[in-house]
Amino acid sequence: DLYISVEGPPCLGDVLQGLTHARIANPPRFTFYKSSKKMESVWSKGKEKLVIKTLCVPDKDIFLNMKDEDLFDIEQV
């Protein structure tokens, strides 16, 4: 069972919930906390946990030309 917790703008929550099909209820596997300061998701399955921090880039052209390594900070805890 995959559980996802998202803290950030609603669009980030929408995207991750849509990609993973994680449900809010029955059984709850998705939580969302609105934040204008963070863009972070925590993915957990069993004892494994992955924290993904996303860089907020307001300029679309810059965002589209960035490498994945520059957009995401991924940490396994």
Coordinates of N, CA and C in Angstrom, one line a residue, residues 17-72:
Q17 N -2.1 13.2 -6.9 CA -3.3 12.3 -6.6 C -3.7 11.7 -7.9
G18 N -3.7 12.5 -9.0 CA -4.1 11.9 -10.3 C -3.2 10.9 -10.8
L19 N -1.9 11.1 -10.7 CA -0.9 10.2 -11.1 C -0.9 8.9 -10.4
T20 N -1.1 9.0 -9.1 CA -1.0 7.8 -8.2 C -2.4 7.1 -8.0
H21 N -3.5 7.8 -8.2 CA -4.8 7.3 -7.9 C -5.0 7.0 -6.4
A22 N -4.2 7.7 -5.6 CA -4.3 7.5 -4.2 C -5.6 8.2 -3.7
R23 N -6.3 7.5 -2.8 CA -7.6 7.9 -2.4 C -7.5 8.7 -1.1
I24 N -8.5 9.6 -0.9 CA -8.6 10.4 0.3 C -9.3 9.6 1.4
A25 N -10.2 8.7 1.0 CA -10.9 7.9 1.9 C -11.1 6.5 1.4
N26 N -11.4 5.6 2.4 CA -11.7 4.2 2.1 C -10.8 3.4 1.3
P27 N -9.6 3.1 1.6 CA -8.9 3.5 2.8 C -8.1 4.8 2.4
P28 N -7.9 5.7 3.4 CA -7.2 6.9 3.1 C -5.7 6.7 2.9
R29 N -5.3 7.1 1.7 CA -3.8 6.9 1.3 C -3.2 8.2 0.8
F30 N -4.0 9.3 0.9 CA -3.5 10.6 0.4 C -3.9 11.7 1.4
T31 N -2.9 12.5 1.7 CA -3.2 13.7 2.6 C -2.6 14.9 1.9
F32 N -3.3 16.1 2.1 CA -2.8 17.3 1.4 C -2.9 18.4 2.4
Y33 N -1.8 19.2 2.4 CA -1.7 20.4 3.3 C -1.3 21.6 2.4
K34 N -2.2 22.6 2.3 CA -1.9 23.7 1.4 C -0.8 24.6 2.0
S35 N 0.1 25.0 1.1 CA 1.2 25.8 1.6 C 1.7 26.6 0.4
S36 N 2.1 27.9 0.6 CA 2.6 28.7 -0.4 C 4.2 28.7 -0.3
K37 N 4.7 28.1 0.8 CA 6.1 28.2 1.0 C 6.8 26.8 0.7
K38 N 6.1 25.7 0.6 CA 6.7 24.4 0.3 C 6.1 23.8 -0.9
M39 N 6.9 22.9 -1.5 CA 6.4 22.0 -2.5 C 7.1 20.7 -2.2
E40 N 6.5 19.8 -1.4 CA 7.1 18.6 -0.9 C 6.1 17.5 -0.8
S41 N 6.5 16.3 -1.2 CA 5.7 15.1 -1.1 C 6.5 14.0 -0.4
V42 N 5.8 13.3 0.5 CA 6.4 12.2 1.2 C 5.6 10.9 0.7
W43 N 6.4 10.0 0.1 CA 5.8 8.7 -0.4 C 6.3 7.6 0.6
S44 N 5.3 6.9 1.1 CA 5.7 5.8 2.0 C 5.0 4.5 1.7
K45 N 5.8 3.4 1.8 CA 5.2 2.1 1.6 C 5.9 1.2 2.6
G46 N 5.2 0.7 3.6 CA 5.8 -0.1 4.7 C 6.7 0.8 5.5
K47 N 7.9 0.3 5.6 CA 8.9 1.1 6.4 C 9.7 2.0 5.5
E48 N 9.6 1.9 4.2 CA 10.3 2.8 3.3 C 9.7 4.1 3.1
K49 N 10.5 5.2 3.1 CA 9.9 6.5 2.9 C 10.8 7.3 2.0
L50 N 10.2 8.0 1.1 CA 10.9 8.9 0.1 C 10.3 10.3 0.2
V51 N 11.2 11.2 0.4 CA 10.8 12.6 0.5 C 11.3 13.3 -0.8
I52 N 10.3 14.0 -1.5 CA 10.7 14.7 -2.7 C 10.3 16.1 -2.6
K53 N 11.3 17.0 -2.7 CA 11.1 18.4 -2.6 C 11.3 19.0 -4.0
T54 N 10.3 19.8 -4.4 CA 10.3 20.3 -5.7 C 10.6 21.8 -5.7
L55 N 11.5 22.2 -6.6 CA 11.8 23.6 -6.7 C 10.6 24.4 -7.3
C56 N 10.3 25.5 -6.8 CA 9.2 26.3 -7.4 C 9.8 27.3 -8.3
V57 N 9.5 27.1 -9.6 CA 10.0 28.0 -10.7 C 8.9 28.7 -11.3
P58 N 8.7 30.0 -11.1 CA 7.6 30.7 -11.6 C 7.6 31.0 -13.1
D59 N 8.8 30.9 -13.7 CA 8.9 31.2 -15.1 C 8.8 29.9 -15.9
K60 N 7.8 29.8 -16.8 CA 7.5 28.6 -17.5 C 8.7 28.2 -18.5
D61 N 9.3 29.2 -19.1 CA 10.4 28.9 -20.1 C 11.6 28.3 -19.3
I62 N 11.9 28.9 -18.2 CA 13.1 28.4 -17.4 C 12.8 27.0 -16.9
F63 N 11.5 26.8 -16.4 CA 11.1 25.5 -15.9 C 11.3 24.4 -17.0
L64 N 10.8 24.7 -18.2 CA 10.8 23.7 -19.2 C 12.2 23.3 -19.7
N65 N 13.2 24.2 -19.4 CA 14.6 23.9 -19.9 C 15.5 23.4 -18.7
M66 N 14.9 23.2 -17.6 CA 15.7 22.7 -16.4 C 15.8 21.2 -16.5
K67 N 17.0 20.7 -15.9 CA 17.2 19.3 -15.8 C 16.4 18.8 -14.6
D68 N 16.0 17.5 -14.6 CA 15.3 16.9 -13.5 C 16.1 17.0 -12.2
E69 N 17.4 16.9 -12.3 CA 18.2 16.9 -11.1 C 18.2 18.3 -10.4
D70 N 17.9 19.3 -11.2 CA 17.8 20.7 -10.7 C 16.4 21.0 -10.1
L71 N 15.4 20.3 -10.6 CA 14.0 20.6 -10.1 C 13.7 19.8 -8.8
F72 N 14.3 18.7 -8.6 CA 13.8 17.8 -7.5 C 15.0 17.5 -6.6

